[in-house]
PDB file of C-alpha atoms in Angstrom:
ATOM      1  CA  PRO A   6      36.666  37.365   6.573  1.00 32.00           C
ATOM      2  CA  ILE A   7      39.157  34.560   6.678  1.00 30.00           C
ATOM      3  CA  ILE A   8      41.448  34.202   3.694  1.00 33.00           C
ATOM      4  CA  ASP A   9      42.290  30.580   2.974  1.00 34.00           C
ATOM      5  CA  LYS A  10      45.195  29.631   0.721  1.00 39.00           C
ATOM      6  CA  THR A  11      43.417  26.608  -0.711  1.00 40.00           C
ATOM      7  CA  ALA A  12      45.049  25.089  -3.779  1.00 43.00           C
ATOM      8  CA  PRO A  13      43.107  25.677  -7.006  1.00 40.00           C
ATOM      9  CA  GLY A  14      42.222  21.978  -7.363  1.00 46.00           C
ATOM     10  CA  GLN A  15      40.557  21.951  -3.954  1.00 46.00           C
ATOM     11  CA  ALA A  16      37.607  24.198  -4.826  1.00 46.00           C
ATOM     12  CA  ALA A  17      35.337  21.176  -5.386  1.00 45.00           C
ATOM     13  CA  ALA A  18      36.159  19.828  -1.949  1.00 45.00           C
ATOM     14  CA  MET A  19      35.091  23.155  -0.454  1.00 46.00           C
ATOM     15  CA  MET A  20      31.489  22.569  -1.527  1.00 48.00           C
ATOM     16  CA  THR A  21      30.652  20.668   1.644  1.00 46.00           C
ATOM     17  CA  ALA A  22      26.844  20.597   1.480  1.00 47.00           C
ATOM     18  CA  PRO A  23      25.559  20.398  -2.089  1.00 54.00           C
ATOM     19  CA  HIS A  24      22.008  21.650  -2.526  1.00 57.00           C
ATOM     20  CA  TRP A  25      20.738  18.155  -3.333  1.00 53.00           C
ATOM     21  CA  SER A  26      21.879  16.703  -0.011  1.00 58.00           C
ATOM     22  CA  GLN A  27      20.314  19.586   1.932  1.00 58.00           C
ATOM     23  CA  HIS A  28      16.917  18.723   0.470  1.00 52.00           C
ATOM     24  CA  GLY A  29      17.119  14.940   0.890  1.00 56.00           C
ATOM     25  CA  LEU A  30      17.443  14.298  -2.848  1.00 58.00           C
ATOM     26  CA  THR A  31      19.283  11.278  -4.212  1.00 65.00           C
ATOM     27  CA  PRO A  32      21.995  12.111  -6.739  1.00 72.00           C
ATOM     28  CA  GLN A  33      21.799  10.491 -10.153  1.00 85.00           C
ATOM     29  CA  PRO A  34      24.788   8.274 -11.020  1.00 89.00           C
ATOM     30  CA  LEU A  35      27.060   8.999 -13.960  1.00 92.00           C
ATOM     31  CA  SER A  36      25.660   7.711 -17.234  1.00 92.00           C
ATOM     32  CA  ASP A  37      27.858   5.545 -19.451  1.00 93.00           C
ATOM     33  CA  HIS A  38      28.310   8.519 -21.768  1.00 94.00           C
ATOM     34  CA  GLU A  39      29.360  10.781 -18.861  1.00 94.00           C
ATOM     35  CA  PHE A  40      31.736   8.132 -17.595  1.00 93.00           C
ATOM     36  CA  LEU A  41      33.429   8.033 -20.993  1.00 94.00           C
ATOM     37  CA  TYR A  42      33.360  11.854 -21.333  1.00 94.00           C
ATOM     38  CA  PHE A  43      35.128  12.366 -17.985  1.00 94.00           C
ATOM     39  CA  SER A  44      37.261   9.204 -18.187  1.00 94.00           C
ATOM     40  CA  ARG A  45      40.629  11.005 -18.242  1.00 95.00           C
ATOM     41  CA  GLN A  46      40.035  12.893 -15.022  1.00 94.00           C
ATOM     42  CA  LEU A  47      38.503   9.817 -13.390  1.00 95.00           C
ATOM     43  CA  LEU A  48      41.912   8.146 -13.867  1.00 94.00           C
ATOM     44  CA  LEU A  49      43.678  10.781 -11.755  1.00 95.00           C
ATOM     45  CA  PRO A  50      44.980   9.356  -8.458  1.00 93.00           C
ATOM     46  CA  ASP A  51      43.292  11.957  -6.223  1.00 92.00           C
ATOM     47  CA  TRP A  52      39.975  11.849  -8.101  1.00 93.00           C
ATOM     48  CA  SER A  53      37.084   9.406  -7.924  1.00 93.00           C
ATOM     49  CA  GLU A  54      33.607   8.732  -9.243  1.00 94.00           C
ATOM     50  CA  ALA A  55      32.219  10.085  -5.943  1.00 93.00           C
ATOM     51  CA  ARG A  56      34.003  13.421  -6.490  1.00 95.00           C
ATOM     52  CA  GLN A  57      32.804  13.543 -10.085  1.00 95.00           C
ATOM     53  CA  LEU A  58      29.248  12.997  -8.854  1.00 95.00           C
ATOM     54  CA  ARG A  59      29.703  15.803  -6.334  1.00 94.00           C
ATOM     55  CA  LEU A  60      30.596  18.124  -9.217  1.00 95.00           C
ATOM     56  CA  LYS A  61      27.722  16.838 -11.337  1.00 96.00           C
ATOM     57  CA  HIS A  62      25.228  17.701  -8.605  1.00 95.00           C
ATOM     58  CA  SER A  63      26.711  21.087  -7.698  1.00 96.00           C
ATOM     59  CA  ARG A  64      25.464  24.576  -8.517  1.00 97.00           C
ATOM     60  CA  VAL A  65      27.940  27.407  -8.947  1.00 98.00           C
ATOM     61  CA  LEU A  66      26.976  31.057  -9.390  1.00 98.00           C
ATOM     62  CA  ILE A  67      29.488  33.012 -11.467  1.00 98.00           C
ATOM     63  CA  ILE A  68      28.984  36.763 -11.328  1.00 97.00           C
ATOM     64  CA  GLY A  69      30.681  38.605 -14.176  1.00 97.00           C
ATOM     65  CA  ILE A  70      31.248  36.799 -17.477  1.00 98.00           C
ATOM     66  CA  GLY A  71      34.217  38.746 -18.783  1.00 96.00           C
ATOM     67  CA  GLY A  72      37.978  38.235 -18.823  1.00 94.00           C
ATOM     68  CA  LEU A  73      37.905  36.191 -15.600  1.00 95.00           C
ATOM     69  CA  GLY A  74      34.392  34.742 -15.793  1.00 96.00           C
ATOM     70  CA  CYS A  75      34.851  33.224 -19.255  1.00 97.00           C
ATOM     71  CA  PRO A  76      37.774  30.901 -18.410  1.00 96.00           C
ATOM     72  CA  THR A  77      36.263  30.167 -14.991  1.00 97.00           C
ATOM     73  CA  ALA A  78      32.968  29.038 -16.525  1.00 98.00           C
ATOM     74  CA  SER A  79      34.742  27.144 -19.286  1.00 97.00           C
ATOM     75  CA  TYR A  80      36.923  25.129 -16.915  1.00 97.00           C
ATOM     76  CA  LEU A  81      34.101  24.420 -14.473  1.00 97.00           C
ATOM     77  CA  ALA A  82      31.930  23.150 -17.327  1.00 97.00           C
ATOM     78  CA  ALA A  83      34.807  21.034 -18.618  1.00 96.00           C
ATOM     79  CA  ALA A  84      35.421  19.604 -15.144  1.00 96.00           C
ATOM     80  CA  GLY A  85      31.783  18.534 -14.883  1.00 96.00           C
ATOM     81  CA  VAL A  86      30.001  21.018 -12.619  1.00 97.00           C
ATOM     82  CA  GLY A  87      26.358  20.203 -13.289  1.00 96.00           C
ATOM     83  CA  GLU A  88      24.766  23.656 -13.027  1.00 98.00           C
ATOM     84  CA  LEU A  89      26.373  26.982 -13.813  1.00 98.00           C
ATOM     85  CA  TRP A  90      24.364  30.093 -13.014  1.00 98.00           C
ATOM     86  CA  LEU A  91      25.829  32.889 -15.151  1.00 98.00           C
ATOM     87  CA  ALA A  92      25.132  36.494 -14.177  1.00 98.00           C
ATOM     88  CA  ASP A  93      26.113  39.506 -16.288  1.00 97.00           C
ATOM     89  CA  GLY A  94      24.135  42.458 -17.611  1.00 96.00           C
ATOM     90  CA  ASP A  95      26.665  43.546 -20.233  1.00 97.00           C
ATOM     91  CA  GLN A  96      26.663  42.913 -23.978  1.00 98.00           C
ATOM     92  CA  VAL A  97      29.551  41.424 -25.935  1.00 98.00           C
ATOM     93  CA  GLU A  98      31.683  44.161 -27.519  1.00 98.00           C
ATOM     94  CA  LEU A  99      34.394  43.919 -30.162  1.00 98.00           C
ATOM     95  CA  SER A 100      37.135  44.748 -27.636  1.00 97.00           C
ATOM     96  CA  ASN A 101      36.051  41.720 -25.533  1.00 96.00           C
ATOM     97  CA  LEU A 102      36.880  39.128 -28.194  1.00 96.00           C
ATOM     98  CA  PRO A 103      40.692  38.868 -27.759  1.00 95.00           C
ATOM     99  CA  ARG A 104      40.469  38.105 -24.024  1.00 93.00           C
ATOM    100  CA  GLN A 105      36.972  36.783 -23.308  1.00 96.00           C
ATOM    101  CA  ILE A 106      37.354  33.326 -24.757  1.00 96.00           C
ATOM    102  CA  LEU A 107      33.723  32.201 -24.849  1.00 97.00           C
ATOM    103  CA  PHE A 108      32.692  34.901 -27.317  1.00 98.00           C
ATOM    104  CA  GLN A 109      33.049  35.242 -31.083  1.00 97.00           C
ATOM    105  CA  GLN A 110      32.069  37.747 -33.789  1.00 98.00           C
ATOM    106  CA  SER A 111      28.521  36.406 -34.066  1.00 97.00           C
ATOM    107  CA  ASP A 112      27.950  37.209 -30.360  1.00 98.00           C
ATOM    108  CA  LEU A 113      28.518  40.972 -30.736  1.00 98.00           C
ATOM    109  CA  GLY A 114      25.699  42.942 -29.131  1.00 98.00           C
ATOM    110  CA  GLN A 115      24.299  39.911 -27.314  1.00 98.00           C
ATOM    111  CA  ASN A 116      24.099  39.499 -23.558  1.00 98.00           C
ATOM    112  CA  LYS A 117      27.284  37.925 -22.157  1.00 98.00           C
ATOM    113  CA  ALA A 118      25.536  35.436 -19.860  1.00 98.00           C
ATOM    114  CA  GLN A 119      23.338  34.140 -22.670  1.00 98.00           C
ATOM    115  CA  ALA A 120      26.155  33.956 -25.237  1.00 98.00           C
ATOM    116  CA  ALA A 121      28.405  32.157 -22.740  1.00 98.00           C
ATOM    117  CA  ALA A 122      25.681  29.642 -21.881  1.00 98.00           C
ATOM    118  CA  ARG A 123      25.273  28.691 -25.543  1.00 97.00           C
ATOM    119  CA  ARG A 124      29.008  28.132 -25.953  1.00 97.00           C
ATOM    120  CA  LEU A 125      29.364  26.159 -22.714  1.00 98.00           C
ATOM    121  CA  GLN A 126      26.543  23.813 -23.670  1.00 96.00           C
ATOM    122  CA  GLN A 127      28.276  23.210 -27.004  1.00 95.00           C
ATOM    123  CA  GLN A 128      31.501  22.361 -25.162  1.00 94.00           C
ATOM    124  CA  ASN A 129      29.868  20.079 -22.583  1.00 94.00           C
ATOM    125  CA  PRO A 130      26.409  18.636 -23.300  1.00 93.00           C
ATOM    126  CA  PHE A 131      26.001  17.674 -19.627  1.00 95.00           C
ATOM    127  CA  VAL A 132      26.215  21.173 -18.151  1.00 96.00           C
ATOM    128  CA  HIS A 133      22.996  23.042 -17.425  1.00 97.00           C
ATOM    129  CA  CYS A 134      23.294  26.819 -17.598  1.00 98.00           C
ATOM    130  CA  LYS A 135      20.896  29.235 -15.983  1.00 98.00           C
ATOM    131  CA  THR A 136      21.340  32.756 -17.293  1.00 98.00           C
ATOM    132  CA  LEU A 137      20.798  35.896 -15.261  1.00 98.00           C
ATOM    133  CA  PRO A 138      21.199  38.615 -17.919  1.00 97.00           C
ATOM    134  CA  GLN A 139      21.273  41.565 -15.544  1.00 95.00           C
ATOM    135  CA  GLN A 140      23.342  43.213 -12.852  1.00 93.00           C
ATOM    136  CA  LEU A 141      22.199  41.549  -9.641  1.00 94.00           C
ATOM    137  CA  ALA A 142      20.729  43.752  -6.930  1.00 94.00           C
ATOM    138  CA  GLU A 143      21.184  42.977  -3.237  1.00 95.00           C
ATOM    139  CA  SER A 144      17.649  41.590  -2.958  1.00 95.00           C
ATOM    140  CA  GLU A 145      18.271  39.208  -5.875  1.00 96.00           C
ATOM    141  CA  LEU A 146      21.553  38.043  -4.366  1.00 96.00           C
ATOM    142  CA  ARG A 147      19.838  37.328  -1.045  1.00 96.00           C
ATOM    143  CA  THR A 148      17.432  35.048  -2.922  1.00 96.00           C
ATOM    144  CA  LEU A 149      20.086  33.348  -5.070  1.00 96.00           C
ATOM    145  CA  LEU A 150      22.907  32.683  -2.589  1.00 96.00           C
ATOM    146  CA  PRO A 151      21.121  29.993  -0.539  1.00 95.00           C
ATOM    147  CA  LYS A 152      20.320  28.092  -3.752  1.00 96.00           C
ATOM    148  CA  VAL A 153      23.934  27.548  -4.836  1.00 96.00           C
ATOM    149  CA  ASP A 154      26.872  25.621  -3.436  1.00 95.00           C
ATOM    150  CA  LEU A 155      29.557  28.161  -4.309  1.00 96.00           C
ATOM    151  CA  VAL A 156      29.757  31.773  -5.496  1.00 97.00           C
ATOM    152  CA  ILE A 157      32.557  32.941  -7.769  1.00 97.00           C
ATOM    153  CA  ASP A 158      33.020  36.695  -8.071  1.00 96.00           C
ATOM    154  CA  CYS A 159      34.526  37.690 -11.411  1.00 96.00           C
ATOM    155  CA  THR A 160      33.188  41.248 -11.375  1.00 94.00           C
ATOM    156  CA  ASP A 161      35.293  44.247 -12.249  1.00 89.00           C
ATOM    157  CA  ASN A 162      34.071  46.727  -9.639  1.00 89.00           C
ATOM    158  CA  GLN A 163      34.697  47.265  -5.957  1.00 91.00           C
ATOM    159  CA  HIS A 164      31.041  47.859  -5.063  1.00 92.00           C
ATOM    160  CA  SER A 165      30.049  44.351  -6.218  1.00 93.00           C
ATOM    161  CA  LYS A 166      32.945  42.744  -4.379  1.00 92.00           C
ATOM    162  CA  LEU A 167      32.092  44.511  -1.114  1.00 93.00           C
ATOM    163  CA  LEU A 168      28.410  43.611  -1.441  1.00 95.00           C
ATOM    164  CA  LEU A 169      29.232  39.946  -2.092  1.00 94.00           C
ATOM    165  CA  ASN A 170      31.617  39.899   0.851  1.00 92.00           C
ATOM    166  CA  LYS A 171      28.926  41.319   3.140  1.00 94.00           C
ATOM    167  CA  LEU A 172      26.186  38.952   1.975  1.00 95.00           C
ATOM    168  CA  CYS A 173      28.358  35.839   1.924  1.00 94.00           C
ATOM    169  CA  GLN A 174      29.518  36.622   5.466  1.00 93.00           C
ATOM    170  CA  GLN A 175      25.931  37.110   6.655  1.00 94.00           C
ATOM    171  CA  MET A 176      24.691  33.964   4.922  1.00 94.00           C
ATOM    172  CA  HIS A 177      27.765  31.795   5.710  1.00 93.00           C
ATOM    173  CA  GLN A 178      28.291  31.203   1.977  1.00 93.00           C
ATOM    174  CA  SER A 179      31.728  30.281   0.678  1.00 91.00           C
ATOM    175  CA  TRP A 180      32.953  32.331  -2.223  1.00 93.00           C
ATOM    176  CA  ILE A 181      35.939  32.715  -4.456  1.00 96.00           C
ATOM    177  CA  GLY A 182      36.897  36.090  -5.829  1.00 93.00           C
ATOM    178  CA  ALA A 183      39.367  37.307  -8.375  1.00 91.00           C
ATOM    179  CA  THR A 184      40.501  40.521  -9.952  1.00 89.00           C
ATOM    180  CA  ALA A 185      42.930  41.338 -12.727  1.00 87.00           C
ATOM    181  CA  THR A 186      44.454  44.573 -13.940  1.00 84.00           C
ATOM    182  CA  ALA A 187      47.001  44.774 -16.745  1.00 85.00           C
ATOM    183  CA  TYR A 188      49.620  42.108 -15.905  1.00 89.00           C
ATOM    184  CA  GLN A 189      48.589  41.462 -12.305  1.00 90.00           C
ATOM    185  CA  GLY A 190      45.922  39.205 -10.908  1.00 88.00           C
ATOM    186  CA  TYR A 191      44.708  38.273  -7.468  1.00 89.00           C
ATOM    187  CA  SER A 192      42.389  35.582  -6.195  1.00 92.00           C
ATOM    188  CA  TRP A 193      41.035  34.671  -2.786  1.00 91.00           C
ATOM    189  CA  LEU A 194      38.840  32.146  -1.092  1.00 92.00           C
ATOM    190  CA  LEU A 195      36.578  33.267   1.725  1.00 87.00           C
ATOM    191  CA  HIS A 196      35.014  30.561   3.820  1.00 85.00           C
ATOM    192  CA  PRO A 197      32.907  32.247   6.541  1.00 81.00           C
ATOM    193  CA  GLY A 198      32.842  30.497   9.872  1.00 71.00           C
ATOM    194  CA  GLN A 199      36.189  28.776   9.534  1.00 66.00           C
TER     195      GLN A 199
END
């Protein structure tokens, strides 16, 4: 795989063929309420309504809704990604609360993907969350990957990362991965075919 040192703000630009354009669908424009909601970022010099629409009509699969997946999902929802597909088979535990920012005491014992979806939709009424409350098998990933514009790997195990690498390479799917241990963190962007 090719490791690209793309700046964090360029992830949206990496989504070159949103699912809606591949199927000949016409994107819906920003509503007045959305325009007001995202008005601060629309004022940024390198941003535009066209880029905001690209986010609105994008699907991102986040695998692993823990210490990395929670802030990732939160910031993507805040930025205006229209569909977040959240995959995690684990339940919220007490030790998750200090570092997994989407969860609170009332979520204990609940599935992480489902609890995160509820919180994200409270934060941004325009985001649509699809929950996948299980560990994804290879066959499920093969079905899901072609349906999304970007995959973000926030898992905490090597087996999942190697499987995603293999499948994304085979299916020419761009993906971002990250890992964190103690005080160290790493992230990478893999863009097969480039």
